[in-house]
């Protein structure tokens, strides 16, 4: 089995077709004179535009308007008079049209590839795509005809450019596999838009797999099963059928507002741990992000992410969510989330110890680096800050004072930032009991039932002997939830839930009755949660 990144959900079974890169070698092309080179270039640009327009029209039908904009962007980019004049200057300097195009695009490629912003870096792959197509046209080469592959094909390439993806006929392609690219790459976005399962970043797949190999692709896990057995084929065929059936029944809720039968307007958000996951929330119809678990940015590395690294992650999420609300939870470490390089002392009772906001208030530099990054990213969207494991009013006051301090520093440094609302996670019995007092300081609440259940029931969720007590339907937990919602309402602040219980179909009717405003769940549970809300009073 080969392992990559699951970038588009579903299971695909089919025969491998390796898409080789076309060789774009122009070393044998001879320079005649500047005028004819320029004429060749201008004819190639014309052909590029009409070819790309045609592909954009096709893409509108197969993937949608928004996706076709990527190709329309290519036309605009190539039509840029500055780019054309640079290419003509290069021809005047004695270069053939191919070399002129290659060098000018290389210059733009280097420019985009060196930018730290993830979305800008994506533009580098657009530039490469335009360059390759233009060179192919100039050299008179035909591209691989992806549109002609037979039904049941699994396409494998180093990467799929938008122009390659636009030729895909979704009824013939069971899955796609690439060697590079992540969940925010164009290949991933387009595969999701077309509903084709995709496993990306499957290393050396074009070499390991041969044309005609039978494969199974798991687009959830990013796994590729080579040489599947008959039983595996049966198993995955059934899985795909079940997945499609379920998708069909939930799809009607994709663009539907979240309104209860009695007309109450609610919101269903997604929980994420990495910036790339935001795409998953959009893909699943989320109306915002109710919990960004930022501690994941600090894990699997040997030093804390810098302010710039964090700024990039937070601003990528804000931009991906396109003005929709994004609630960023500050570092929630300690307990079961240990980060070796932070030298957290070993404690007798780590779950009751120096963790989350307690640790952050005692490690101001680390905390302020995160807060500054969030405030700077806030100019790109609707960001809010949420403080975890609060047990006292003093903690939120101190956190707000530090946020103000960071804003003042950014102001003095002349950096752009936005002061954002600060909310509190209600995930300890203390916070629920004093939720009337916290509501006066907090801009919003989000109930973290995962911890609230454990702390209220005094139960370790890892201990099988007491796991029956770890139950959000216990009256004490229900009362804590109800009390929190009521106190938020009394003070007029919004209240959400980001613990797993927000997706519990049996609990949802109670949460609606008490007045919960926002339900933040795992992205794959968004549509089911909306369906349950819409079916209740
Ligand atoms: C919670 O405690 O409910 C919560 C959402 O936080 P986490 O699961 O990250 O502890
Ligand atoms: Mg928690």
XYZ file of C-alpha atoms and ligand atoms in Angstrom:
548
model
C 0.000 0.000 0.000
C 1.207 3.529 -0.807
C 0.408 6.450 1.446
C -0.189 10.085 0.579
C -2.599 12.837 1.597
C -6.348 12.283 1.305
C -7.402 15.367 -0.671
C -10.791 14.511 -2.125
C -13.194 12.110 -0.459
C -14.482 8.838 -1.888
C -13.075 5.496 -3.034
C -11.917 4.810 -6.589
C -11.201 1.463 -8.208
C -9.659 1.290 -11.669
C -6.706 0.862 -13.997
C -3.664 3.112 -13.817
C -2.837 5.561 -16.581
C 0.440 7.388 -16.086
C 0.405 10.897 -17.531
C 3.969 11.706 -18.580
C 5.167 15.297 -18.809
C 5.619 16.448 -22.444
C 9.279 17.272 -23.174
C 9.531 20.987 -23.853
C 12.983 21.077 -25.426
C 13.535 24.044 -27.760
C 17.327 23.817 -28.091
C 17.020 22.959 -31.803
C 14.829 25.965 -32.676
C 16.696 28.467 -34.893
C 16.347 32.251 -34.669
C 15.353 33.763 -37.984
C 14.624 37.449 -37.355
C 12.950 39.452 -34.612
C 9.801 40.161 -36.603
C 9.033 36.535 -37.401
C 9.840 35.423 -33.827
C 7.437 38.076 -32.528
C 4.806 36.971 -35.028
C 5.223 33.349 -33.869
C 4.889 34.438 -30.265
C 1.817 36.536 -30.930
C 0.147 33.672 -32.857
C 0.955 31.282 -29.975
C -0.555 33.724 -27.466
C -3.695 33.948 -29.624
C -3.941 30.144 -29.781
C -3.300 29.930 -26.033
C -6.168 32.296 -25.351
C -8.660 30.500 -27.558
C -7.569 27.045 -26.256
C -7.770 28.196 -22.638
C -11.146 29.908 -23.157
C -12.477 26.639 -24.527
C -11.069 24.724 -21.523
C -12.528 27.270 -19.083
C -15.966 26.766 -20.652
C -15.591 22.984 -20.255
C -14.447 23.416 -16.659
C -17.469 25.578 -15.864
C -19.631 22.593 -16.757
C -17.585 19.898 -15.005
C -16.357 21.726 -11.892
C -18.150 25.078 -11.641
C -17.760 28.821 -12.256
C -15.314 29.419 -9.446
C -12.926 26.712 -10.619
C -13.026 27.996 -14.206
C -11.802 31.345 -12.883
C -8.370 29.749 -12.395
C -8.059 29.309 -16.170
C -9.586 32.705 -16.895
C -6.850 34.068 -14.609
C -4.284 32.447 -16.917
C -5.647 34.412 -19.874
C -5.443 37.646 -17.893
C -1.907 36.858 -16.753
C -0.655 36.099 -20.264
C -2.483 39.123 -21.639
C -0.555 41.403 -19.259
C 1.151 43.992 -21.536
C 4.196 44.052 -19.245
C 4.744 40.324 -19.695
C 4.376 40.590 -23.472
C 6.730 43.555 -23.727
C 9.323 41.683 -21.646
C 9.089 38.718 -24.023
C 9.415 40.973 -27.078
C 12.467 42.680 -25.530
C 14.024 39.268 -25.051
C 13.362 38.454 -28.727
C 14.979 41.772 -29.737
C 18.002 40.671 -27.727
C 18.347 37.676 -30.072
C 16.345 34.940 -28.341
C 13.882 32.640 -30.062
C 10.240 33.041 -28.963
C 10.450 29.870 -26.799
C 13.511 31.131 -24.913
C 11.914 34.563 -24.480
C 8.758 33.043 -23.007
C 10.730 30.614 -20.848
C 12.963 33.287 -19.286
C 10.168 35.790 -18.616
C 7.951 33.142 -17.021
C 10.894 31.858 -15.002
C 11.324 35.381 -13.620
C 7.651 35.525 -12.556
C 7.811 31.964 -11.237
C 10.798 32.809 -8.995
C 9.006 35.915 -7.785
C 5.845 34.040 -6.714
C 7.678 30.961 -5.419
C 9.776 33.062 -3.040
C 6.796 34.757 -1.359
C 5.996 33.398 2.100
C 2.239 33.604 1.642
C 0.862 30.135 0.811
C -1.825 31.410 -1.581
C 0.675 33.567 -3.483
C 2.968 30.571 -3.779
C 0.102 28.728 -5.438
C 0.311 31.345 -8.200
C 3.789 30.007 -9.005
C 2.185 26.772 -10.194
C -0.186 28.818 -12.390
C 2.811 30.571 -13.950
C 4.442 27.196 -14.644
C 1.222 25.917 -16.164
C 0.957 28.934 -18.519
C 4.624 28.616 -19.499
C 4.285 24.901 -20.297
C 1.170 25.400 -22.406
C 2.677 28.359 -24.296
C 5.909 26.453 -24.999
C 3.940 23.405 -26.108
C 1.965 25.564 -28.566
C 5.134 27.267 -29.849
C 6.815 23.896 -30.362
C 3.717 22.534 -32.100
C 3.430 19.600 -29.650
C 0.180 17.912 -28.769
C -0.666 17.526 -25.093
C -1.624 14.123 -23.685
C -5.295 13.714 -24.418
C -6.631 13.219 -20.906
C -10.172 13.654 -22.195
C -9.885 10.392 -24.189
C -9.060 7.999 -21.316
C -11.472 5.052 -20.995
C -14.028 4.601 -18.209
C -12.570 3.334 -14.916
C -9.204 5.078 -15.297
C -7.055 6.190 -12.380
C -4.823 9.030 -13.525
C -1.342 9.386 -12.076
C 0.930 12.371 -12.678
C 3.648 14.313 -10.921
C 1.034 17.053 -10.554
C -2.136 18.022 -12.384
C -2.136 21.558 -13.717
C -5.512 23.286 -14.057
C -5.271 22.904 -17.831
C -4.756 19.140 -17.452
C -7.546 18.827 -14.905
C -9.947 20.711 -17.146
C -9.763 17.877 -19.686
C -10.815 15.234 -17.182
C -14.187 13.662 -17.912
C -15.389 12.799 -14.454
C -17.508 9.879 -15.599
C -14.344 8.156 -16.902
C -11.918 8.936 -14.078
C -12.301 6.882 -10.884
C -9.526 8.642 -8.969
C -6.395 10.732 -9.311
C -2.975 10.325 -7.732
C -0.154 12.861 -7.717
C 3.416 12.887 -6.465
C 3.262 16.441 -5.153
C 0.644 18.859 -3.815
C -1.468 19.130 -0.695
C -5.111 19.709 0.141
C -5.002 23.348 -0.995
C -3.319 22.703 -4.366
C -5.290 23.261 -7.554
C -5.396 19.519 -8.206
C -7.061 19.017 -4.837
C -9.528 21.878 -5.244
C -10.559 20.719 -8.696
C -10.736 17.034 -7.743
C -13.085 17.952 -4.881
C -15.154 20.198 -7.097
C -15.599 17.316 -9.552
C -16.139 14.756 -6.803
C -13.212 12.582 -7.902
C -11.394 10.771 -5.064
C -7.767 11.903 -4.826
C -4.608 10.839 -3.040
C -1.916 13.509 -3.368
C 1.764 13.565 -2.478
C 2.074 9.815 -3.021
C 5.844 9.743 -3.359
C 7.326 8.227 -6.549
C 3.907 6.936 -7.585
C 4.602 7.500 -11.300
C 7.577 5.131 -10.978
C 6.180 2.536 -8.589
C 2.895 2.146 -10.472
C 2.806 0.957 -14.098
C 0.256 1.657 -16.815
C -2.614 -0.793 -16.569
C -2.080 -1.737 -12.870
C -5.300 -2.341 -10.972
C -5.554 0.078 -8.026
C -7.851 1.162 -5.212
C -7.626 4.789 -4.042
C -8.953 5.817 -0.636
C -9.471 9.571 -0.929
C -10.255 9.895 2.786
C -6.977 8.459 4.025
C -4.841 9.182 0.962
C -4.049 5.484 0.559
C -3.403 3.601 -2.665
C -3.815 -0.168 -2.602
C -1.725 -1.811 -5.301
C -2.565 -5.354 -6.435
C -5.868 -5.468 -4.542
C -7.440 -8.835 -3.757
C -10.927 -9.777 -4.946
C -12.225 -9.274 -1.408
C -10.734 -5.784 -1.222
C -12.360 -4.863 -4.514
C -15.728 -6.055 -3.197
C -15.203 -4.228 0.110
C -14.285 -0.910 -1.522
C -17.033 -1.150 -4.130
C -19.538 -1.404 -1.278
C -17.814 1.414 0.615
C -18.032 3.687 -2.432
C -21.714 2.845 -2.955
C -22.483 3.599 0.699
C -20.467 6.824 0.543
C -22.300 8.033 -2.586
C -25.696 7.192 -1.112
C -24.969 9.066 2.083
C -23.494 12.016 0.149
C -26.590 12.198 -2.003
C -28.928 12.353 0.999
C -26.847 15.055 2.681
C -26.007 17.073 -0.424
C -29.343 18.863 -0.359
C -28.115 20.544 2.830
C -24.968 21.920 1.242
C -26.273 25.333 0.258
C -29.202 25.368 2.650
C -29.251 27.839 5.521
C -29.309 26.203 8.952
C -32.869 26.953 10.085
C -34.949 24.893 12.501
C -38.528 23.918 11.664
C -39.761 26.732 13.893
C -37.608 29.257 11.986
C -34.639 29.704 14.349
C -31.434 30.542 12.473
C -28.381 28.520 13.599
C -24.844 28.134 12.285
C -22.833 24.988 11.629
C -19.072 25.506 11.735
C -16.077 23.198 11.381
C -13.224 22.364 13.762
C -9.707 22.372 12.322
C -6.149 21.600 13.448
C -4.168 22.776 10.424
C -4.532 25.723 8.049
C -5.150 23.349 5.127
C -8.180 21.852 6.892
C -10.103 25.097 6.308
C -10.591 23.957 2.736
C -12.261 20.859 4.099
C -14.720 23.009 6.030
C -15.624 24.985 2.883
C -15.883 21.736 0.938
C -18.338 20.375 3.476
C -20.541 23.462 3.524
C -19.331 24.944 6.839
C -20.479 28.478 7.641
C -17.293 29.278 9.538
C -14.630 27.807 11.799
C -15.648 27.416 15.422
C -12.365 25.999 16.682
C -8.867 26.212 15.258
C -6.773 23.997 17.568
C -3.528 25.954 17.159
C -1.449 23.599 19.311
C -1.121 21.402 16.209
C 1.061 24.124 14.671
C 3.445 23.569 17.584
C 3.600 19.771 17.326
C 5.957 17.528 15.322
C 8.763 20.067 15.219
C 11.700 21.035 17.372
C 10.974 24.702 18.045
C 7.929 26.919 18.355
C 6.594 28.398 15.077
C 7.690 32.000 14.587
C 5.263 34.933 14.517
C 5.585 34.971 10.716
C 4.888 31.235 10.395
C 1.829 31.556 12.597
C 0.696 34.708 10.780
C 0.796 32.769 7.514
C -1.233 29.881 8.925
C -3.892 32.152 10.437
C -4.145 34.436 7.422
C -4.398 31.437 5.064
C -7.399 30.241 7.080
C -8.971 33.726 7.103
C -8.549 34.046 3.331
C -9.809 30.517 2.663
C -12.920 31.260 4.716
C -13.525 34.441 2.736
C -14.918 36.784 5.436
C -16.676 33.953 7.299
C -16.068 33.780 11.040
C -12.845 32.046 12.181
C -12.397 31.343 15.903
C -8.749 30.794 16.737
C -8.136 29.112 20.076
C -4.873 30.095 21.717
C -2.327 27.447 22.584
C -3.985 24.619 24.527
C -1.025 22.548 25.666
C -0.446 20.374 28.672
C -2.706 17.542 29.758
C -2.303 14.913 27.051
C -0.796 17.425 24.621
C 2.885 17.533 25.461
C 5.327 19.541 23.338
C 8.869 18.412 24.232
C 10.752 21.615 23.334
C 8.549 23.734 25.610
C 10.009 21.928 28.630
C 6.722 21.538 30.428
C 7.522 20.128 33.849
C 6.381 16.615 34.612
C 3.396 16.793 36.918
C 1.539 14.347 39.158
C -1.803 15.404 37.659
C -1.142 16.953 34.249
C -4.866 17.385 33.491
C -5.188 19.554 36.582
C -1.825 21.171 36.096
C 0.053 23.989 34.463
C -1.683 23.876 31.087
C -3.469 25.950 28.404
C -4.153 29.576 29.498
C -2.347 28.966 32.813
C 0.848 28.063 30.978
C 0.419 30.898 28.455
C -0.031 33.594 31.096
C 3.213 32.406 32.707
C 5.083 32.271 29.381
C 4.243 35.692 28.039
C 6.756 35.808 25.188
C 5.429 32.597 23.668
C 1.822 33.744 24.200
C 2.406 37.230 22.805
C 4.060 35.828 19.679
C 0.852 33.942 18.996
C -1.422 36.870 19.836
C 0.546 39.240 17.574
C 0.311 36.742 14.704
C -3.457 36.451 15.189
C -4.023 40.224 15.349
C -1.965 40.715 12.175
C -3.837 37.954 10.340
C -7.166 39.427 11.474
C -7.016 42.084 8.740
C -7.661 39.298 6.204
C -11.021 38.165 7.517
C -13.382 37.777 10.458
C -11.063 36.363 13.112
C -11.872 35.963 16.814
C -9.674 34.784 19.683
C -10.789 32.081 22.111
C -9.118 31.288 25.433
C -9.024 27.616 26.545
C -9.400 26.075 30.014
C -10.539 29.257 31.709
C -11.493 28.795 35.376
C -11.431 32.392 36.687
C -12.540 35.850 35.531
C -9.031 37.064 36.180
C -7.626 34.822 33.430
C -9.761 36.382 30.720
C -8.988 39.869 32.004
C -5.245 39.131 31.915
C -5.479 37.592 28.447
C -7.380 40.650 27.173
C -4.779 42.980 28.694
C -2.006 41.098 26.896
C -3.940 41.257 23.636
C -4.258 45.034 24.066
C -0.522 45.220 24.805
C 0.232 43.353 21.552
C -2.080 45.691 19.616
C -0.247 48.722 21.046
C 3.102 47.232 20.062
C 1.920 46.550 16.522
C 0.549 50.089 16.311
C 3.926 51.528 17.370
C 5.724 49.305 14.890
C 3.443 50.539 12.100
C 2.262 46.996 11.254
C -1.319 46.414 10.149
C -3.524 44.539 12.616
C -7.087 44.368 13.872
C -8.203 44.216 17.499
C -10.606 41.282 17.646
C -13.347 40.014 19.987
C -12.104 37.657 22.713
C -14.225 34.699 23.784
C -13.961 31.995 26.414
C -14.125 28.222 26.149
C -16.434 26.809 28.737
C -14.816 23.464 29.406
C -14.373 23.368 33.184
C -17.089 23.120 35.833
C -15.710 26.356 37.301
C -16.266 28.231 34.042
C -19.817 26.875 33.709
C -20.659 27.791 37.325
C -19.356 31.361 36.928
C -20.564 31.708 33.334
C -22.743 34.669 34.449
C -19.581 36.509 35.524
C -17.488 35.387 32.553
C -20.241 36.545 30.172
C -19.578 40.126 31.292
C -15.956 39.875 30.119
C -16.245 37.541 27.127
C -17.423 38.472 23.621
C -18.741 34.917 23.150
C -18.710 31.435 24.669
C -17.925 28.096 23.121
C -18.707 25.013 25.173
C -15.969 22.381 25.089
C -17.911 19.286 26.079
C -14.917 16.977 25.636
C -13.217 18.407 28.695
C -16.354 19.668 30.398
C -17.705 16.098 30.573
C -14.429 14.736 31.961
C -13.938 17.441 34.582
C -17.595 17.556 35.637
C -17.806 13.781 36.059
C -14.271 13.646 37.504
C -13.514 10.907 35.034
C -10.390 10.135 33.062
C -11.587 9.405 29.545
C -8.628 7.109 28.927
C -9.593 4.794 31.785
C -11.811 1.959 30.541
C -13.044 1.076 34.032
C -14.824 4.414 34.379
C -15.578 5.137 30.730
C -19.327 4.627 31.249
C -19.296 7.781 33.369
C -17.797 9.781 30.529
C -21.206 10.707 29.202
C -22.457 14.142 28.175
C -26.042 13.036 28.930
C -25.323 12.852 32.665
C -27.620 15.406 34.352
C -24.662 17.317 35.814
C -23.129 17.830 32.366
C -26.481 18.765 30.834
C -27.082 21.291 33.631
C -23.619 22.802 33.095
C -24.386 23.190 29.379
C -27.863 24.625 29.965
C -26.608 27.053 32.601
C -23.844 28.294 30.295
C -26.228 28.881 27.392
C -28.754 30.686 29.619
C -26.072 32.946 31.117
C -24.747 33.815 27.669
C -28.294 34.690 26.569
C -28.853 36.829 29.652
C -25.763 38.858 28.848
C -26.601 38.933 25.117
C -23.452 37.206 23.861
C -23.402 34.419 21.244
C -22.810 30.881 22.468
C -21.528 27.909 20.513
C -20.300 24.412 21.178
C -17.077 22.965 19.758
C -16.861 19.686 21.678
C -17.876 16.437 19.982
C -21.344 16.633 21.575
C -22.259 19.422 19.114
C -22.685 16.720 16.450
C -24.676 14.380 18.682
C -27.998 13.913 16.919
C -29.776 13.103 20.194
C -28.402 16.113 22.044
C -29.022 18.644 19.253
C -32.784 19.049 20.000
C -31.958 20.003 23.609
C -29.239 22.417 22.499
C -31.733 24.102 20.156
C -34.311 24.297 22.941
C -31.795 25.988 25.273
C -30.770 28.439 22.555
C -27.321 27.358 21.344
C -26.369 29.568 18.371
C -23.483 27.754 16.750
C -22.500 24.089 16.397
C -18.848 23.488 15.519
C -18.095 19.951 14.436
C -15.604 17.795 12.526
C -15.846 18.904 8.856
C -17.202 15.514 7.737
C -20.108 15.891 10.227
C -21.188 19.372 9.069
C -23.967 18.323 6.690
C -25.374 15.665 9.034
C -25.461 18.237 11.853
C -27.240 20.780 9.636
C -29.729 18.101 8.584
C -30.495 17.250 12.227
C -30.937 20.935 13.127
C -33.200 21.553 10.126
C -35.352 18.542 11.087
C -35.941 19.782 14.648
C -38.119 22.484 16.109
C -13.244 20.334 24.313
O -12.619 20.173 25.356
O -14.449 20.078 24.181
C -12.555 20.840 23.115
C -13.225 21.123 22.021
O -11.207 20.970 23.180
P -10.166 19.795 22.948
O -10.924 18.602 22.452
O -9.171 20.320 21.982
O -9.617 19.609 24.316
Mg -10.629 21.050 25.658
